[in-house]
Short mmCIF file of C-alpha atoms in Angstrom, two decimals:
data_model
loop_
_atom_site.label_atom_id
_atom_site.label_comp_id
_atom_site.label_asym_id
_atom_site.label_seq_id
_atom_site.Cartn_x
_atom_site.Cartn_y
_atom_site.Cartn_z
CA UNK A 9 -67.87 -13.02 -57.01
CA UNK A 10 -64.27 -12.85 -54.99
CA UNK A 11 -63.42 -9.68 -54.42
CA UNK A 12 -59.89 -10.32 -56.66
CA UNK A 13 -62.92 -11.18 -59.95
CA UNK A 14 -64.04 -7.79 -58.59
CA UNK A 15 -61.22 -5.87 -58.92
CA UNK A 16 -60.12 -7.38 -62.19
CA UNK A 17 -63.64 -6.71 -63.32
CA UNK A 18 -64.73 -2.97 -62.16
CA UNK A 19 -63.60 -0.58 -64.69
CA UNK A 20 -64.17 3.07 -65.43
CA UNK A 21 -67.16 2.95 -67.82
CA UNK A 22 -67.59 5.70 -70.24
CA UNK A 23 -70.49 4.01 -72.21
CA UNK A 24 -73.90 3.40 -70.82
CA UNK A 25 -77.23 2.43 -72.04
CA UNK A 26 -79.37 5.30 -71.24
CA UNK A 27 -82.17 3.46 -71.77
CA UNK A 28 -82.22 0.73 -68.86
CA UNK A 29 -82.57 1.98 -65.54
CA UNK A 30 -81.14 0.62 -62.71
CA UNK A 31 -84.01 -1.51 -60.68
CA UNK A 32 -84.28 0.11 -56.80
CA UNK A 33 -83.20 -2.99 -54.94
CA UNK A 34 -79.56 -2.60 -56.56
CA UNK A 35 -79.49 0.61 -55.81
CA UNK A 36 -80.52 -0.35 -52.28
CA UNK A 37 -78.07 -3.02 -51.85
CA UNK A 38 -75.51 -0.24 -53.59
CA UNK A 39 -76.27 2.38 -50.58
CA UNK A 40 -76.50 -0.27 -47.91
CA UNK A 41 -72.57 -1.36 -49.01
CA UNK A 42 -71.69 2.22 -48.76
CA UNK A 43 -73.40 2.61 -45.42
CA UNK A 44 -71.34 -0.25 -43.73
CA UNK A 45 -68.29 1.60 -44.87
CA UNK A 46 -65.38 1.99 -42.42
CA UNK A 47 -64.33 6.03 -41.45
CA UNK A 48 -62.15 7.83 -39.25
CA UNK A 49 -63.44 7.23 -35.60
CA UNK A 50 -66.70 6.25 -36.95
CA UNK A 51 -67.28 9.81 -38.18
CA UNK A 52 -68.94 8.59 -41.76
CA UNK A 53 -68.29 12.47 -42.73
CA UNK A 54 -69.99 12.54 -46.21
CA UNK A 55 -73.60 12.70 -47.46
CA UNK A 56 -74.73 11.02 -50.93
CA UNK A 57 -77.40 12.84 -53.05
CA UNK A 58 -79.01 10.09 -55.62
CA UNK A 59 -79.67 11.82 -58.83
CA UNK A 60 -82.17 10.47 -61.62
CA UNK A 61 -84.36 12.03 -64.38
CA UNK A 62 -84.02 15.45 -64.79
CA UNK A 63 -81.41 16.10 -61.63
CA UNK A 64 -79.40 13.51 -62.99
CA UNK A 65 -78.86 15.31 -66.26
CA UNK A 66 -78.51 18.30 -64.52
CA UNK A 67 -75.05 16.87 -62.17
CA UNK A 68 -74.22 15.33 -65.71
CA UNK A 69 -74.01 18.75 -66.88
CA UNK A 70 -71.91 20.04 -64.48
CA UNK A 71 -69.53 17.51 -64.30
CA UNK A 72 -68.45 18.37 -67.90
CA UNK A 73 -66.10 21.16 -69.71
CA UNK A 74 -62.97 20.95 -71.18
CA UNK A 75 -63.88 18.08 -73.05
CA UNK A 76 -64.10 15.99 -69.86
CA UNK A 77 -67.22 13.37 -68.69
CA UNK A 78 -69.57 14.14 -71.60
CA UNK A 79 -70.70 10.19 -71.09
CA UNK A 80 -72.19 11.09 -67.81
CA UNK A 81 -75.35 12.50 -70.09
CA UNK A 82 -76.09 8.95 -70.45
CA UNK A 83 -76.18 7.38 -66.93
CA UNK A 84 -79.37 6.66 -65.49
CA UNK A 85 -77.78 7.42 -61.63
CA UNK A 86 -74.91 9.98 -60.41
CA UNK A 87 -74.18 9.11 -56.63
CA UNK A 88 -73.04 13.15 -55.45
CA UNK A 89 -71.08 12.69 -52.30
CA UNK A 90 -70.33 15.43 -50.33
CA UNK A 91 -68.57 16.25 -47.10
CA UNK A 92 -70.46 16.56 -43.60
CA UNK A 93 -68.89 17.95 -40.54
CA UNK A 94 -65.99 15.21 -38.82
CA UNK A 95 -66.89 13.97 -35.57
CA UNK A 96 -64.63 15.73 -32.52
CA UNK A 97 -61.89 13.04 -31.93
CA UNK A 98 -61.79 13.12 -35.87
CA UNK A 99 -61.43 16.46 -36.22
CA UNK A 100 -58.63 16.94 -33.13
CA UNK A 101 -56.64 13.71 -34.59
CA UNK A 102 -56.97 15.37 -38.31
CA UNK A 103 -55.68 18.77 -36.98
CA UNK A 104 -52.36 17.07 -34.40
CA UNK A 105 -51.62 15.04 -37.49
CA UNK A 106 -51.96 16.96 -39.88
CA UNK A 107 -53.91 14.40 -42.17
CA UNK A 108 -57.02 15.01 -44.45
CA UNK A 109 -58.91 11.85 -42.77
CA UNK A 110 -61.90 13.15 -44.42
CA UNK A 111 -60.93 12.79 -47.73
CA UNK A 112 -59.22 9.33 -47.21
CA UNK A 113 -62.86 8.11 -45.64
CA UNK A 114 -64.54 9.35 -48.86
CA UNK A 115 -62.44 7.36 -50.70
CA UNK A 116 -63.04 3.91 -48.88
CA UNK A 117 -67.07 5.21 -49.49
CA UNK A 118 -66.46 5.09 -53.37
CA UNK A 119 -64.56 2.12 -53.61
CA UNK A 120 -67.52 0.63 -51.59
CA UNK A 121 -70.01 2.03 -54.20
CA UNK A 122 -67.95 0.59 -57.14
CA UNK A 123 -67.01 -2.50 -56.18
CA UNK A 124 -70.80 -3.07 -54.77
CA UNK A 125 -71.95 -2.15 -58.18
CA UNK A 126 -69.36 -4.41 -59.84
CA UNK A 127 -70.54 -7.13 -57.88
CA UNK A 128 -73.99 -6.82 -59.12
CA UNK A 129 -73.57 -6.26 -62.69
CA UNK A 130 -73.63 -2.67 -62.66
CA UNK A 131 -70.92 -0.06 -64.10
CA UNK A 132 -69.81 3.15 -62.59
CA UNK A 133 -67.39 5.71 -62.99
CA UNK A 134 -65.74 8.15 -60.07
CA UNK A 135 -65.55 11.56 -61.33
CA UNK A 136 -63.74 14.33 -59.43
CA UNK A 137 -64.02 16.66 -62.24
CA UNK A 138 -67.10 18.38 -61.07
CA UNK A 139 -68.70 21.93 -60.61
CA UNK A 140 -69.02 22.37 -57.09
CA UNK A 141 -71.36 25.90 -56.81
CA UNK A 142 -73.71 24.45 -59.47
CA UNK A 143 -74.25 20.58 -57.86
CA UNK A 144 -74.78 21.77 -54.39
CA UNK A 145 -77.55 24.16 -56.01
CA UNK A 146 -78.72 21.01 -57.63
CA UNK A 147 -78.99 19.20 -54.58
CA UNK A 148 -79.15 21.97 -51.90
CA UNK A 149 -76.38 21.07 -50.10
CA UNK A 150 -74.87 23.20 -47.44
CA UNK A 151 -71.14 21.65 -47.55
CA UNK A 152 -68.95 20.70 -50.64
CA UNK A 153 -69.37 18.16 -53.20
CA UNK A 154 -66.18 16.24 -53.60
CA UNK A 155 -66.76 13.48 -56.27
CA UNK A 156 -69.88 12.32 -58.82
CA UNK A 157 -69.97 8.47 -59.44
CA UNK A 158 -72.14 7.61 -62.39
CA UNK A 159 -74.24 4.30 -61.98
CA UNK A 160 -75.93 2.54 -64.83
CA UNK A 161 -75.53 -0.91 -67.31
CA UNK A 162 -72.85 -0.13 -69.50
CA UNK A 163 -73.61 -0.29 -73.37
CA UNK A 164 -73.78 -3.37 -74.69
CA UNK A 165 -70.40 -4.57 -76.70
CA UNK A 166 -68.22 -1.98 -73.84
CA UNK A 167 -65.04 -4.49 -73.64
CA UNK A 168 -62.91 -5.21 -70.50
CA UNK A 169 -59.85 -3.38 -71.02
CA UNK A 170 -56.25 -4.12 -69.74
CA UNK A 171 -55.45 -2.59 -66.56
CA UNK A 172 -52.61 -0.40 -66.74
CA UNK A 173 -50.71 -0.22 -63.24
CA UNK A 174 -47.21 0.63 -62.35
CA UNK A 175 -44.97 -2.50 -61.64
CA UNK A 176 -45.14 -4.15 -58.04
CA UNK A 177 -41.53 -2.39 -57.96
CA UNK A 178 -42.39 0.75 -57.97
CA UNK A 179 -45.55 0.53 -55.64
CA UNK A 180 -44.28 -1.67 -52.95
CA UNK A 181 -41.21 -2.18 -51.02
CA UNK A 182 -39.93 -4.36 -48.09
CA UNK A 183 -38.76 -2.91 -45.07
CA UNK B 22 -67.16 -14.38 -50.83
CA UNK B 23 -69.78 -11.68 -52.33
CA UNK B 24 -68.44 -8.18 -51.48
CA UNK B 25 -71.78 -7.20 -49.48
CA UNK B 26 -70.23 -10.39 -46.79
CA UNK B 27 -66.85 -8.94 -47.30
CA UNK B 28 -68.90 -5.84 -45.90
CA UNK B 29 -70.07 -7.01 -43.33
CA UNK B 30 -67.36 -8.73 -42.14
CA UNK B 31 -64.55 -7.04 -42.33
CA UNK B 32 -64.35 -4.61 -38.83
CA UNK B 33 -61.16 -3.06 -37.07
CA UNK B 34 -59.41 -5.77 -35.55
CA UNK B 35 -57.59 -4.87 -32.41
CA UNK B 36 -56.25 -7.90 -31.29
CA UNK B 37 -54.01 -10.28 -32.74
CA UNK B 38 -52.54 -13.88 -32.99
CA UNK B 39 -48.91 -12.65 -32.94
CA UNK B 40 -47.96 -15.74 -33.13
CA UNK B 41 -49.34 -16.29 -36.36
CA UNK B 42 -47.44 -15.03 -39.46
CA UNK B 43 -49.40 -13.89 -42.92
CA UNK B 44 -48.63 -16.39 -45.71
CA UNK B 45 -46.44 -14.32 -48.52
CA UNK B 46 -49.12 -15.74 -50.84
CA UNK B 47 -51.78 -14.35 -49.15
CA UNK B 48 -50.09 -11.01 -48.76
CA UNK B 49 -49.25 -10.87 -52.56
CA UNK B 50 -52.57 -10.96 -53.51
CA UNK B 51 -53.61 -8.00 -51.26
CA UNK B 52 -50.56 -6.31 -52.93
CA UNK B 53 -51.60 -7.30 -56.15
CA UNK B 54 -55.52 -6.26 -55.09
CA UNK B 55 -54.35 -2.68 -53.91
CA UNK B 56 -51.68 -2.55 -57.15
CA UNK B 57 -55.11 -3.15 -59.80
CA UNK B 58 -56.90 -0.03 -57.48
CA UNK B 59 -58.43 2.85 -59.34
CA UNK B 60 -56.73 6.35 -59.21
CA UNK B 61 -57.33 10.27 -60.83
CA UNK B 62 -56.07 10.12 -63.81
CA UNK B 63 -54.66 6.84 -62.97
CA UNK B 64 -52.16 8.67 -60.87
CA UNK B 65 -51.39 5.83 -58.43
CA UNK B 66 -50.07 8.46 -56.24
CA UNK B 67 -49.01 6.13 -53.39
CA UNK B 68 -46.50 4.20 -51.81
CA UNK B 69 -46.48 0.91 -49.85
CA UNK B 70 -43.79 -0.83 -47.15
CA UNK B 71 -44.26 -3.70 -46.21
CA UNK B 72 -43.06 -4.26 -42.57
CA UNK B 73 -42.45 -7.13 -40.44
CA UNK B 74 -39.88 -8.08 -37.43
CA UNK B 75 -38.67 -5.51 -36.08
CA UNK B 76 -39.63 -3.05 -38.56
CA UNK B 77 -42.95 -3.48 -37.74
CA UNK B 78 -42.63 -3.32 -34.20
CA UNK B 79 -40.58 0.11 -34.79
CA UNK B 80 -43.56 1.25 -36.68
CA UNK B 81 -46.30 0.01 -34.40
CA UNK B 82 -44.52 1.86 -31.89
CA UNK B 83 -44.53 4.88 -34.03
CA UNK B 84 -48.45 4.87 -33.90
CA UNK B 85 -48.41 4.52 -30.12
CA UNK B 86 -49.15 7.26 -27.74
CA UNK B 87 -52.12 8.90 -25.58
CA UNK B 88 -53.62 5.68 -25.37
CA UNK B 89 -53.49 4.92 -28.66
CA UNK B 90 -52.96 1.76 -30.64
CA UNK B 91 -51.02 -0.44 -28.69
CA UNK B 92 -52.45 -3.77 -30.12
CA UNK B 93 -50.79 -3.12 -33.30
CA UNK B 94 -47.50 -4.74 -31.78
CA UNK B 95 -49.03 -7.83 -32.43
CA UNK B 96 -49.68 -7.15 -35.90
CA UNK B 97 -47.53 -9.40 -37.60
CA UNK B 98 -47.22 -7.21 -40.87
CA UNK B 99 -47.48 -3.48 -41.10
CA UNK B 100 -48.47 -2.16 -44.43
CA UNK B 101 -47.22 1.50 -44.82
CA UNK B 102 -49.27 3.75 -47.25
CA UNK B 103 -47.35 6.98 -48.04
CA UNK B 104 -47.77 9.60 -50.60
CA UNK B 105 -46.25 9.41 -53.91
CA UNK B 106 -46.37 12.99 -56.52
CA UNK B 107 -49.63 12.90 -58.79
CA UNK B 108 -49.54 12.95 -62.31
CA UNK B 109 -49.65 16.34 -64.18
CA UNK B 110 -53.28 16.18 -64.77
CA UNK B 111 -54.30 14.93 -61.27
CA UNK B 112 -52.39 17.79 -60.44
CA UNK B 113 -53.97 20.28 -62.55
CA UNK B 114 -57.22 19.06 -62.04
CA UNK B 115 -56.74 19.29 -58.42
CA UNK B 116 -55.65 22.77 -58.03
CA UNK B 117 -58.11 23.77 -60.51
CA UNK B 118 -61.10 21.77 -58.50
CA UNK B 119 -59.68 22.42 -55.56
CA UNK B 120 -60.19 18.65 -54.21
CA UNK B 121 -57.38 16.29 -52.53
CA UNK B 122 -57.64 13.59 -54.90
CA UNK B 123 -54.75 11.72 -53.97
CA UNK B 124 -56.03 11.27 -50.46
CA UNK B 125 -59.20 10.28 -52.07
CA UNK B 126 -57.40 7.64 -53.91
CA UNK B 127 -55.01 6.47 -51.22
CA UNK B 128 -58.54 5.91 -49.11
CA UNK B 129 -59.58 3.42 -52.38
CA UNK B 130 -56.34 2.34 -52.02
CA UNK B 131 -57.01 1.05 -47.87
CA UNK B 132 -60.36 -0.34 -48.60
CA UNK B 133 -59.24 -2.50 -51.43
CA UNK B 134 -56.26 -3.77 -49.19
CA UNK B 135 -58.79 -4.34 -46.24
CA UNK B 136 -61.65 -5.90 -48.38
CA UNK B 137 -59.01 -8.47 -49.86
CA UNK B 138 -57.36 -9.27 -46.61
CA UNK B 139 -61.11 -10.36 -45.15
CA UNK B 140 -61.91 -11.80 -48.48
CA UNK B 141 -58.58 -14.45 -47.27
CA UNK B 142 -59.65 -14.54 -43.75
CA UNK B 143 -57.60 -12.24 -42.07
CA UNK B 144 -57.84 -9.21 -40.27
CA UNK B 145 -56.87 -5.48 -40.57
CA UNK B 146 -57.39 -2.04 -38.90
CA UNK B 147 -56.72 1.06 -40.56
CA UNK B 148 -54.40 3.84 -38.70
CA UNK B 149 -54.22 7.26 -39.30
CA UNK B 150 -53.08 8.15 -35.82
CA UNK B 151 -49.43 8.03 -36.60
CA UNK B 152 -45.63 9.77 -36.09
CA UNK B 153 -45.42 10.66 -39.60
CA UNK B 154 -41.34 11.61 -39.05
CA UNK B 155 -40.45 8.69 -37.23
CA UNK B 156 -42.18 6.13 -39.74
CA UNK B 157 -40.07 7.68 -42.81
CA UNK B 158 -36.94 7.29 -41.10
CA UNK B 159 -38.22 3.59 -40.07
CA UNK B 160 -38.89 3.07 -43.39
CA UNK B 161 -36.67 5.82 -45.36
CA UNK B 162 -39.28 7.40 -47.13
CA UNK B 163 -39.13 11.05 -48.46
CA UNK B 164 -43.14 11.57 -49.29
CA UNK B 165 -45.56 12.12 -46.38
CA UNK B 166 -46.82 9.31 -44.45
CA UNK B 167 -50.63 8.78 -44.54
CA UNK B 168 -51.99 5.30 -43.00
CA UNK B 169 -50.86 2.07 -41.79
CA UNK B 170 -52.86 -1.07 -41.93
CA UNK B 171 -52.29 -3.60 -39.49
CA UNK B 172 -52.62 -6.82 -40.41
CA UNK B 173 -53.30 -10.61 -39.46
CA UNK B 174 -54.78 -13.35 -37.96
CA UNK B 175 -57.12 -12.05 -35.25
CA UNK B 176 -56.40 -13.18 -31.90
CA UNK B 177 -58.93 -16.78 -31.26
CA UNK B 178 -62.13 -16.38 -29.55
CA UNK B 179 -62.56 -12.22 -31.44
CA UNK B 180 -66.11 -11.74 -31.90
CA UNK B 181 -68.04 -9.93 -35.72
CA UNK B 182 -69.32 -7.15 -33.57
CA UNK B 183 -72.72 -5.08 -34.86
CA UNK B 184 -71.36 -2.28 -36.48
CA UNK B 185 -72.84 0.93 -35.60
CA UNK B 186 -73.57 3.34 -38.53
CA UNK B 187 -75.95 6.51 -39.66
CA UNK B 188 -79.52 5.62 -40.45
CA UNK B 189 -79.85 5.73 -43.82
CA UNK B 190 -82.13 9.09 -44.01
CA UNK B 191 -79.13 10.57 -42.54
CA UNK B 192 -76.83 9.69 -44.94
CA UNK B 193 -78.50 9.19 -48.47
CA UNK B 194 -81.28 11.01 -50.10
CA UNK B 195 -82.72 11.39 -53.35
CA UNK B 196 -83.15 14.74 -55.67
#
């Protein structure tokens, strides 16, 4: 698949079939993707957590209140990434600039892990809405837990829907 | 391409064919790749300038100094990612979760530019080492600057290097 038929094709998906699992080597070739990422001087500052069975339901759990990410009951994987300590030139760059490198680097990680998933016929959604105390209990994790990405087959009939993006205009100027 | 060659072929390019200018095409479909990115909420809380001529040399400069950087004057385009507000929920959400998410999304935001750019053979790096004042006037912006992406035809004769990453164990496990 081009990467374009990717990003036409990955969508948030709020609908999966809880009952087919998602077979090890995808999951495999998932982490691999997300391994090769690019960071900030190399620093790879984040950790991922794979959840399934009981854990899984468990992160699902505390990624929901207020109505939000009740779906995430029915994914077979959550992804929990999490930050690890920057590298030194990352850090001292991050602190003279003034720029959260960290956070920009954990981005580029989950765009890795969704379009790696789209790619092999897998769905995902990013979820930032999470409870951080309870997930690193969960997954005994010393530092915090900055985004849940749900993994599974969506459910079968779940339609492409139209993207919804501001105009080139108002995203992209010349200079 | 499949997005696991993308992977492994996209790297940091540091030396370019400045002679060699990026087809508008080419760059409106890493526009339009980075436009269809996912965002909290949908936020799309970002901003890009496109620079070239002298613009781009102004801003190359602008991500000069201590040693840093210096190919990017032979960067024939300079793509300018700067912050944009969030929407009221991102915003909510984020000082209720206490978690950047626009810096998460503007890091979606640079792999998606730098996965389509390899996906149409050419090459980027990703900056974050940058004068964020002198790049707004350069490109009179009132939001906070937070990467530029170089990009182009790498220079002839610029080798895939091996890329150098965690061992798995150190960055995955399972719960």
């Amino acid at each position: 698949m081009d990467f374009c038929q990717i990003v036409k094709k990955r969508q948030s998906t709020r609908k999966y079939d809880a009952s087919r699992q998602v077979e090890d080597e995808k999951l495999q070739s998932i982490l691999e993707a997300a391994r090769l990422a690019p960071s900030a001087c190399n620093g790879q500052p984040y950790f991922m957590s794979v959840c399934r069975g009981q854990s899984a339901k468990d992160v699902a759990k505390a990624c929901m209140g207020m109505g939000m990410n009740s779906f995430a009951a029915d994914a077979p994987v959550l992804i929990v990434i999490s930050e690890e300590d920057y590298v030194k030139s990352a850090a001292v760059g991050s602190k003279l600039k003034n720029n959260d490198y960290r956070s920009i680097d954990i981005g580029i990680l989950a765009a890795y892990i969704t379009a790696q998933a789209c790619e092999l016929g897998l769905s995902t959604c990013i979820l930032g809405w999470l409870d951080d105390k309870k997930i690193r209990q969960i997954c005994s994790l010393d530092h915090p837990v900055r985004l849940v990405i749900t993994l599974g087959y969506e459910e079968a009939g779940d339609k492409l829907r139209d993207k919804k993006r501001k105009n080139m205009d108002k995203l992209v100027k010349y200079v």
